mmCIF file of N, CA and C in Angstrom:
data_model
loop_
_atom_site.group_PDB
_atom_site.id
_atom_site.type_symbol
_atom_site.label_atom_id
_atom_site.label_comp_id
_atom_site.label_asym_id
_atom_site.label_seq_id
_atom_site.Cartn_x
_atom_site.Cartn_y
_atom_site.Cartn_z
ATOM 1 N N MET D 33 -0.839 -19.307 5.849
ATOM 2 C CA MET D 33 -0.379 -17.666 6.172
ATOM 3 C C MET D 33 1.312 -17.863 5.731
ATOM 4 N N ARG D 34 1.315 -16.865 4.637
ATOM 5 C CA ARG D 34 3.045 -17.241 4.282
ATOM 6 C C ARG D 34 3.605 -16.525 4.974
ATOM 7 N N PRO D 35 5.118 -16.497 4.870
ATOM 8 C CA PRO D 35 5.882 -15.792 5.764
ATOM 9 C C PRO D 35 6.428 -14.926 5.681
ATOM 10 N N ALA D 36 6.741 -14.183 6.703
ATOM 11 C CA ALA D 36 7.162 -12.347 6.764
ATOM 12 C C ALA D 36 8.326 -12.458 6.185
ATOM 13 N N ARG D 37 7.980 -11.151 5.519
ATOM 14 C CA ARG D 37 9.984 -11.396 5.235
ATOM 15 C C ARG D 37 10.005 -9.853 4.958
ATOM 16 N N ALA D 38 11.081 -8.920 5.158
ATOM 17 C CA ALA D 38 11.056 -6.887 5.141
ATOM 18 C C ALA D 38 11.084 -6.913 3.586
ATOM 19 N N GLU D 39 10.207 -5.797 3.471
ATOM 20 C CA GLU D 39 10.311 -4.962 2.502
ATOM 21 C C GLU D 39 10.300 -3.046 2.498
ATOM 22 N N THR D 40 9.851 -2.911 1.463
ATOM 23 C CA THR D 40 9.275 -1.305 1.618
ATOM 24 C C THR D 40 8.184 -0.562 1.507
ATOM 25 N N ALA D 41 7.241 -0.148 2.127
ATOM 26 C CA ALA D 41 6.442 0.526 1.644
ATOM 27 C C ALA D 41 6.416 2.104 1.923
ATOM 28 N N SER D 42 5.257 2.980 0.963
ATOM 29 C CA SER D 42 5.553 3.777 0.863
ATOM 30 C C SER D 42 3.683 3.852 0.949
ATOM 31 N N TYR D 43 3.078 5.597 0.454
ATOM 32 C CA TYR D 43 1.858 5.744 0.802
ATOM 33 C C TYR D 43 1.463 6.371 -0.545
ATOM 34 N N TYR D 44 0.658 6.388 -1.227
ATOM 35 C CA TYR D 44 -0.479 6.582 -2.272
ATOM 36 C C TYR D 44 -1.610 7.579 -1.944
ATOM 37 N N THR D 45 -1.611 9.093 -3.114
ATOM 38 C CA THR D 45 -3.007 9.924 -2.118
ATOM 39 C C THR D 45 -3.881 10.469 -4.198
ATOM 40 N N TYR D 46 -4.735 11.000 -3.871
ATOM 41 C CA TYR D 46 -5.587 11.714 -4.963
ATOM 42 C C TYR D 46 -3.832 12.002 -6.079
ATOM 43 N N ASP D 47 -3.630 13.230 -5.387
ATOM 44 C CA ASP D 47 -2.998 13.866 -6.223
ATOM 45 C C ASP D 47 -1.458 12.586 -6.649
ATOM 46 N N SER D 48 -1.167 11.952 -5.804
ATOM 47 C CA SER D 48 0.157 11.394 -6.548
ATOM 48 C C SER D 48 -0.467 10.385 -7.489
ATOM 49 N N CYS D 49 -1.703 9.654 -7.491
ATOM 50 C CA CYS D 49 -2.434 9.367 -8.404
ATOM 51 C C CYS D 49 -2.224 10.202 -10.018
ATOM 52 N N TRP D 50 -2.821 11.111 -10.075
ATOM 53 C CA TRP D 50 -2.980 12.028 -10.687
ATOM 54 C C TRP D 50 -1.292 12.479 -11.421
ATOM 55 N N ARG D 51 -0.685 12.766 -10.696
ATOM 56 C CA ARG D 51 1.042 13.168 -11.285
ATOM 57 C C ARG D 51 1.302 11.562 -12.052
ATOM 58 N N GLU D 52 1.199 10.424 -11.704
ATOM 59 C CA GLU D 52 1.462 9.345 -12.105
ATOM 60 C C GLU D 52 0.780 8.651 -13.559
ATOM 61 N N GLY D 53 -0.037 9.735 -13.596
ATOM 62 C CA GLY D 53 -1.027 9.905 -15.189
ATOM 63 C C GLY D 53 -2.270 8.866 -14.973
ATOM 64 N N THR D 54 -2.857 8.466 -13.331
ATOM 65 C CA THR D 54 -4.014 7.591 -13.510
ATOM 66 C C THR D 54 -5.016 8.630 -12.598
ATOM 67 N N SER D 55 -6.258 8.112 -13.077
ATOM 68 C CA SER D 55 -7.010 9.059 -12.517
ATOM 69 C C SER D 55 -7.339 9.708 -10.911
ATOM 70 N N GLY D 56 -6.422 8.112 -10.235
ATOM 71 C CA GLY D 56 -6.986 8.499 -8.543
ATOM 72 C C GLY D 56 -8.151 8.655 -8.161
ATOM 73 N N VAL D 57 -9.141 8.379 -9.302
ATOM 74 C CA VAL D 57 -10.426 8.079 -8.592
ATOM 75 C C VAL D 57 -10.946 6.290 -8.370
ATOM 76 N N PHE D 58 -10.876 6.042 -9.673
ATOM 77 C CA PHE D 58 -10.625 4.313 -9.338
ATOM 78 C C PHE D 58 -9.563 3.483 -8.480
ATOM 79 N N THR D 59 -9.597 2.391 -8.635
ATOM 80 C CA THR D 59 -8.610 1.463 -8.237
ATOM 81 C C THR D 59 -8.273 0.374 -9.463
ATOM 82 N N ALA D 60 -7.771 -0.431 -9.377
ATOM 83 C CA ALA D 60 -7.069 -1.195 -10.184
ATOM 84 C C ALA D 60 -8.835 -2.347 -10.275
ATOM 85 N N SER D 61 -9.269 -2.497 -9.111
ATOM 86 C CA SER D 61 -9.923 -3.401 -8.913
ATOM 87 C C SER D 61 -11.741 -2.567 -9.107
ATOM 88 N N GLY D 62 -11.782 -1.546 -9.622
ATOM 89 C CA GLY D 62 -12.754 -1.127 -9.686
ATOM 90 C C GLY D 62 -13.149 -0.551 -8.852
ATOM 91 N N GLU D 63 -13.063 -0.431 -7.464
ATOM 92 C CA GLU D 63 -13.777 0.568 -6.804
ATOM 93 C C GLU D 63 -13.018 1.983 -6.314
ATOM 94 N N HIS D 64 -13.751 2.808 -5.879
ATOM 95 C CA HIS D 64 -14.112 4.211 -5.560
ATOM 96 C C HIS D 64 -12.463 4.531 -4.827
ATOM 97 N N PHE D 65 -11.391 5.151 -5.036
ATOM 98 C CA PHE D 65 -10.228 5.462 -3.914
ATOM 99 C C PHE D 65 -10.322 6.245 -3.276
ATOM 100 N N ASN D 66 -10.223 5.628 -2.005
ATOM 101 C CA ASN D 66 -9.959 6.844 -0.742
ATOM 102 C C ASN D 66 -8.665 6.847 0.019
ATOM 103 N N GLU D 67 -8.166 7.679 0.170
ATOM 104 C CA GLU D 67 -7.086 7.824 0.278
ATOM 105 C C GLU D 67 -7.135 7.877 2.058
ATOM 106 N N ASN D 68 -8.065 7.647 2.689
ATOM 107 C CA ASN D 68 -8.518 7.478 4.167
ATOM 108 C C ASN D 68 -8.323 5.930 4.945
ATOM 109 N N ASP D 69 -9.172 5.443 3.777
ATOM 110 C CA ASP D 69 -9.338 3.959 3.907
ATOM 111 C C ASP D 69 -7.900 3.229 4.480
ATOM 112 N N LEU D 70 -8.250 1.859 4.994
ATOM 113 C CA LEU D 70 -7.151 1.010 5.297
ATOM 114 C C LEU D 70 -6.774 0.081 3.963
ATOM 115 N N THR D 71 -5.797 0.493 3.179
ATOM 116 C CA THR D 71 -6.251 0.064 1.327
ATOM 117 C C THR D 71 -4.754 0.019 1.101
ATOM 118 N N CYS D 72 -4.637 -0.648 0.510
ATOM 119 C CA CYS D 72 -3.245 -0.861 -0.265
ATOM 120 C C CYS D 72 -3.303 -1.162 -1.532
ATOM 121 N N ALA D 73 -1.941 -1.128 -2.454
ATOM 122 C CA ALA D 73 -1.367 -1.230 -3.995
ATOM 123 C C ALA D 73 -0.254 -2.564 -3.413
ATOM 124 N N MET D 74 -0.694 -3.497 -3.998
ATOM 125 C CA MET D 74 0.019 -4.341 -4.089
ATOM 126 C C MET D 74 0.048 -5.437 -5.347
ATOM 127 N N TRP D 75 1.406 -6.113 -5.802
ATOM 128 C CA TRP D 75 1.544 -6.717 -7.720
ATOM 129 C C TRP D 75 1.686 -8.467 -6.546
ATOM 130 N N GLY D 76 0.614 -8.751 -7.097
ATOM 131 C CA GLY D 76 1.108 -10.503 -6.982
ATOM 132 C C GLY D 76 0.217 -11.428 -5.880
ATOM 133 N N VAL D 77 -0.856 -10.650 -5.451
ATOM 134 C CA VAL D 77 -2.359 -11.323 -4.505
ATOM 135 C C VAL D 77 -2.931 -10.707 -5.262
ATOM 136 N N LYS D 78 -4.337 -11.230 -4.790
ATOM 137 C CA LYS D 78 -5.227 -11.125 -5.743
ATOM 138 C C LYS D 78 -6.559 -9.681 -4.915
ATOM 139 N N PHE D 79 -6.952 -9.280 -5.436
ATOM 140 C CA PHE D 79 -8.009 -8.214 -4.839
ATOM 141 C C PHE D 79 -8.969 -8.830 -3.404
ATOM 142 N N GLY D 80 -8.865 -8.055 -2.449
ATOM 143 C CA GLY D 80 -9.196 -8.257 -1.488
ATOM 144 C C GLY D 80 -8.716 -8.907 -0.118
ATOM 145 N N THR D 81 -7.816 -9.482 -0.584
ATOM 146 C CA THR D 81 -6.525 -9.911 0.294
ATOM 147 C C THR D 81 -6.563 -9.649 1.246
ATOM 148 N N LEU D 82 -6.410 -9.836 2.603
ATOM 149 C CA LEU D 82 -5.948 -8.648 3.905
ATOM 150 C C LEU D 82 -4.054 -8.838 4.326
ATOM 151 N N VAL D 83 -3.465 -8.487 4.450
ATOM 152 C CA VAL D 83 -2.244 -8.412 4.167
ATOM 153 C C VAL D 83 -1.628 -7.183 5.867
ATOM 154 N N LYS D 84 -1.022 -7.995 6.539
ATOM 155 C CA LYS D 84 -0.801 -7.202 7.936
ATOM 156 C C LYS D 84 0.840 -6.219 7.807
ATOM 157 N N VAL D 85 0.614 -4.925 8.072
ATOM 158 C CA VAL D 85 1.867 -4.878 7.844
ATOM 159 C C VAL D 85 3.017 -4.060 8.825
ATOM 160 N N THR D 86 3.571 -4.053 8.991
ATOM 161 C CA THR D 86 4.222 -3.765 10.303
ATOM 162 C C THR D 86 5.475 -2.824 9.830
ATOM 163 N N ASN D 87 5.496 -1.177 10.808
ATOM 164 C CA ASN D 87 6.556 -0.626 10.842
ATOM 165 C C ASN D 87 7.972 -1.483 11.624
ATOM 166 N N LEU D 88 9.152 -1.694 10.518
ATOM 167 C CA LEU D 88 10.044 -2.376 11.263
ATOM 168 C C LEU D 88 10.702 -0.911 12.706
ATOM 169 N N ALA D 89 10.910 0.124 12.038
ATOM 170 C CA ALA D 89 11.203 0.865 13.078
ATOM 171 C C ALA D 89 10.594 0.767 14.773
ATOM 172 N N ASN D 90 9.289 1.161 14.449
ATOM 173 C CA ASN D 90 8.623 1.488 15.701
ATOM 174 C C ASN D 90 7.718 0.521 16.183
ATOM 175 N N GLY D 91 7.496 -0.768 15.292
ATOM 176 C CA GLY D 91 6.866 -2.066 15.992
ATOM 177 C C GLY D 91 5.361 -1.937 15.800
ATOM 178 N N LYS D 92 4.483 -0.153 14.721
ATOM 179 C CA LYS D 92 3.263 -0.001 14.986
ATOM 180 C C LYS D 92 2.619 -1.192 13.660
ATOM 181 N N SER D 93 1.410 -1.807 13.806
ATOM 182 C CA SER D 93 0.522 -2.177 12.261
ATOM 183 C C SER D 93 -0.456 -1.844 12.253
ATOM 184 N N VAL D 94 -0.743 -2.167 11.040
ATOM 185 C CA VAL D 94 -2.465 -2.041 10.197
ATOM 186 C C VAL D 94 -2.514 -3.481 9.922
ATOM 187 N N ILE D 95 -3.679 -3.752 10.080
ATOM 188 C CA ILE D 95 -4.141 -4.829 8.268
ATOM 189 C C ILE D 95 -4.797 -3.784 7.194
ATOM 190 N N VAL D 96 -4.517 -3.837 6.394
ATOM 191 C CA VAL D 96 -4.791 -3.380 4.871
ATOM 192 C C VAL D 96 -5.650 -4.193 3.974
ATOM 193 N N ARG D 97 -6.316 -3.748 3.269
ATOM 194 C CA ARG D 97 -7.375 -4.592 2.270
ATOM 195 C C ARG D 97 -6.435 -4.422 0.500
ATOM 196 N N VAL D 98 -6.178 -5.266 0.116
ATOM 197 C CA VAL D 98 -5.768 -5.050 -1.663
ATOM 198 C C VAL D 98 -6.507 -4.647 -2.299
ATOM 199 N N ASN D 99 -6.737 -3.442 -2.955
ATOM 200 C CA ASN D 99 -8.049 -3.183 -3.815
ATOM 201 C C ASN D 99 -7.099 -2.448 -5.423
ATOM 202 N N ASP D 100 -6.064 -2.354 -5.197
ATOM 203 C CA ASP D 100 -4.788 -1.637 -6.142
ATOM 204 C C ASP D 100 -3.876 -2.430 -6.341
ATOM 205 N N ARG D 101 -3.037 -1.847 -7.955
ATOM 206 C CA ARG D 101 -1.813 -2.561 -8.399
ATOM 207 C C ARG D 101 -0.982 -1.459 -7.902
ATOM 208 N N GLY D 102 0.123 -2.301 -7.242
ATOM 209 C CA GLY D 102 1.650 -1.339 -7.294
ATOM 210 C C GLY D 102 2.286 -1.541 -5.889
ATOM 211 N N PRO D 103 3.533 -0.980 -6.382
ATOM 212 C CA PRO D 103 3.398 0.352 -6.812
ATOM 213 C C PRO D 103 4.163 0.308 -8.391
ATOM 214 N N SER D 104 4.177 1.582 -8.674
ATOM 215 C CA SER D 104 4.657 1.302 -10.167
ATOM 216 C C SER D 104 5.629 0.505 -10.471
ATOM 217 N N ARG D 105 5.635 -0.040 -11.576
ATOM 218 C CA ARG D 105 6.695 -1.113 -12.198
ATOM 219 C C ARG D 105 7.807 0.049 -11.336
ATOM 220 N N ARG D 106 7.859 0.566 -12.167
ATOM 221 C CA ARG D 106 9.828 1.583 -11.553
ATOM 222 C C ARG D 106 9.793 1.397 -10.919
ATOM 223 N N LEU D 107 8.947 1.661 -9.668
ATOM 224 C CA LEU D 107 9.492 1.574 -7.960
ATOM 225 C C LEU D 107 9.302 -0.202 -7.531
ATOM 226 N N ALA D 108 8.406 -0.336 -7.886
ATOM 227 C CA ALA D 108 9.069 -2.139 -8.059
ATOM 228 C C ALA D 108 9.625 -2.482 -8.449
ATOM 229 N N LYS D 109 10.478 -2.005 -9.070
ATOM 230 C CA LYS D 109 11.269 -2.467 -9.914
ATOM 231 C C LYS D 109 13.026 -2.304 -8.989
ATOM 232 N N GLN D 110 12.488 -1.135 -8.257
ATOM 233 C CA GLN D 110 13.749 -0.407 -7.379
ATOM 234 C C GLN D 110 13.801 -1.265 -5.976
ATOM 235 N N GLY D 111 12.791 -1.854 -5.650
ATOM 236 C CA GLY D 111 12.562 -3.038 -4.392
ATOM 237 C C GLY D 111 11.488 -2.471 -3.565
ATOM 238 N N ARG D 112 10.295 -1.486 -3.572
ATOM 239 C CA ARG D 112 8.766 -0.984 -3.506
ATOM 240 C C ARG D 112 8.801 -2.320 -3.434
ATOM 241 N N LYS D 113 7.449 -3.021 -2.291
ATOM 242 C CA LYS D 113 6.360 -4.279 -2.573
ATOM 243 C C LYS D 113 5.055 -3.676 -2.028
ATOM 244 N N ILE D 114 4.776 -2.421 -1.101
ATOM 245 C CA ILE D 114 3.270 -2.263 -1.449
ATOM 246 C C ILE D 114 3.392 -0.820 -1.091
ATOM 247 N N ASP D 115 2.254 -0.058 -1.400
ATOM 248 C CA ASP D 115 1.756 1.065 -1.737
ATOM 249 C C ASP D 115 0.604 1.180 -0.439
ATOM 250 N N LEU D 116 0.916 1.762 0.409
ATOM 251 C CA LEU D 116 -0.601 1.987 1.552
ATOM 252 C C LEU D 116 -1.622 3.430 1.057
ATOM 253 N N ALA D 117 -2.817 3.621 1.374
ATOM 254 C CA ALA D 117 -3.595 4.032 0.919
ATOM 255 C C ALA D 117 -2.992 5.134 2.137
ATOM 256 N N LYS D 118 -3.116 6.702 2.423
ATOM 257 C CA LYS D 118 -2.426 7.265 3.176
ATOM 258 C C LYS D 118 -2.948 7.042 4.417
ATOM 259 N N GLY D 119 -3.921 7.080 4.651
ATOM 260 C CA GLY D 119 -4.944 6.754 6.068
ATOM 261 C C GLY D 119 -3.689 4.969 6.874
ATOM 262 N N ALA D 120 -3.540 4.400 5.557
ATOM 263 C CA ALA D 120 -3.131 3.290 6.318
ATOM 264 C C ALA D 120 -1.501 3.830 6.650
ATOM 265 N N PHE D 121 -0.789 4.425 6.301
ATOM 266 C CA PHE D 121 0.033 4.955 6.169
ATOM 267 C C PHE D 121 0.956 5.247 7.850
ATOM 268 N N LEU D 122 -0.522 6.893 7.748
ATOM 269 C CA LEU D 122 -0.745 7.000 8.633
ATOM 270 C C LEU D 122 -0.536 6.538 10.392
ATOM 271 N N ARG D 123 -0.971 5.214 10.187
ATOM 272 C CA ARG D 123 -1.304 4.208 11.057
ATOM 273 C C ARG D 123 0.673 4.091 11.756
ATOM 274 N N LEU D 124 0.605 3.904 10.740
ATOM 275 C CA LEU D 124 2.927 3.203 10.404
ATOM 276 C C LEU D 124 3.689 4.622 11.197
ATOM 277 N N ALA D 125 3.117 5.655 9.907
ATOM 278 C CA ALA D 125 4.560 6.719 10.607
ATOM 279 C C ALA D 125 4.048 8.041 9.735
ATOM 280 N N SER D 126 4.691 9.030 10.385
ATOM 281 C CA SER D 126 4.554 9.863 9.554
ATOM 282 C C SER D 126 4.299 10.351 8.633
ATOM 283 N N LEU D 127 3.688 11.099 7.528
ATOM 284 C CA LEU D 127 3.273 11.147 5.940
ATOM 285 C C LEU D 127 5.228 12.113 5.777
ATOM 286 N N LYS D 128 5.674 12.597 6.475
ATOM 287 C CA LYS D 128 7.395 12.955 6.328
ATOM 288 C C LYS D 128 8.012 12.192 5.791
ATOM 289 N N LYS D 129 7.933 10.814 6.660
ATOM 290 C CA LYS D 129 9.132 9.428 6.783
ATOM 291 C C LYS D 129 8.913 9.110 5.010
ATOM 292 N N GLY D 130 8.098 9.224 4.549
ATOM 293 C CA GLY D 130 7.918 8.742 3.284
ATOM 294 C C GLY D 130 7.586 7.437 2.825
ATOM 295 N N VAL D 131 9.275 7.061 3.153
ATOM 296 C CA VAL D 131 9.017 5.031 2.574
ATOM 297 C C VAL D 131 9.700 4.550 4.025
ATOM 298 N N ILE D 132 9.130 3.591 4.026
ATOM 299 C CA ILE D 132 9.514 2.843 5.458
ATOM 300 C C ILE D 132 9.685 1.770 5.061
ATOM 301 N N LYS D 133 10.784 0.661 6.115
ATOM 302 C CA LYS D 133 11.204 -0.727 6.055
ATOM 303 C C LYS D 133 9.465 -1.402 6.950
ATOM 304 N N VAL D 134 9.382 -1.959 6.000
ATOM 305 C CA VAL D 134 8.045 -3.106 7.180
ATOM 306 C C VAL D 134 8.571 -4.641 6.690
ATOM 307 N N LYS D 135 7.218 -5.225 7.992
ATOM 308 C CA LYS D 135 7.012 -6.139 7.209
ATOM 309 C C LYS D 135 5.679 -6.360 7.159
ATOM 310 N N VAL D 136 5.651 -7.919 5.813
ATOM 311 C CA VAL D 136 4.617 -7.238 5.146
ATOM 312 C C VAL D 136 4.053 -9.076 5.435
ATOM 313 N N GLU D 137 2.747 -8.981 5.702
ATOM 314 C CA GLU D 137 2.121 -10.222 5.948
ATOM 315 C C GLU D 137 1.130 -10.727 5.284
ATOM 316 N N VAL D 138 0.974 -12.000 4.788
ATOM 317 C CA VAL D 138 -0.272 -12.159 3.818
ATOM 318 C C VAL D 138 -1.035 -12.574 4.782
ATOM 319 N N LEU D 139 -2.206 -12.402 5.301
ATOM 320 C CA LEU D 139 -3.230 -12.718 6.403
ATOM 321 C C LEU D 139 -4.054 -13.931 5.556
ATOM 322 N N ASN D 140 -4.952 -13.801 4.731
ATOM 323 C CA ASN D 140 -5.533 -14.701 3.603
ATOM 324 C C ASN D 140 -5.139 -14.753 2.733
ATOM 325 N N ALA D 141 -5.823 -15.210 1.391
ATOM 326 C CA ALA D 141 -5.831 -15.105 -0.108
ATOM 327 C C ALA D 141 -7.180 -15.492 -0.316
ATOM 328 N N SER D 142 -7.967 -14.677 -0.673
ATOM 329 C CA SER D 142 -9.447 -14.506 -0.783
ATOM 330 C C SER D 142 -9.763 -14.938 -2.091
#
């Protein structure tokens, strides 16, 4: 297990994918995108990897599976580390928060 470190996280939906110019229907891994699943987009880890994400403000956590790539390169350069599907983000915070500080722990490297 890799050591945890503080990161920033946001969420994405079908609509946000369309606005950014992607289909919003399929993920980079080829899976059908379901915004209510416990999945995420992340660079630098294999598809299928399980990641524990903990909201640093309230201690809530969720385990998600990497099935997409993101955040967008522009946001990654600004420090965003992970995009959660809407369903996963809702386990951590209200959608009104938009971007939250999190601890990201890679649980397996499938």
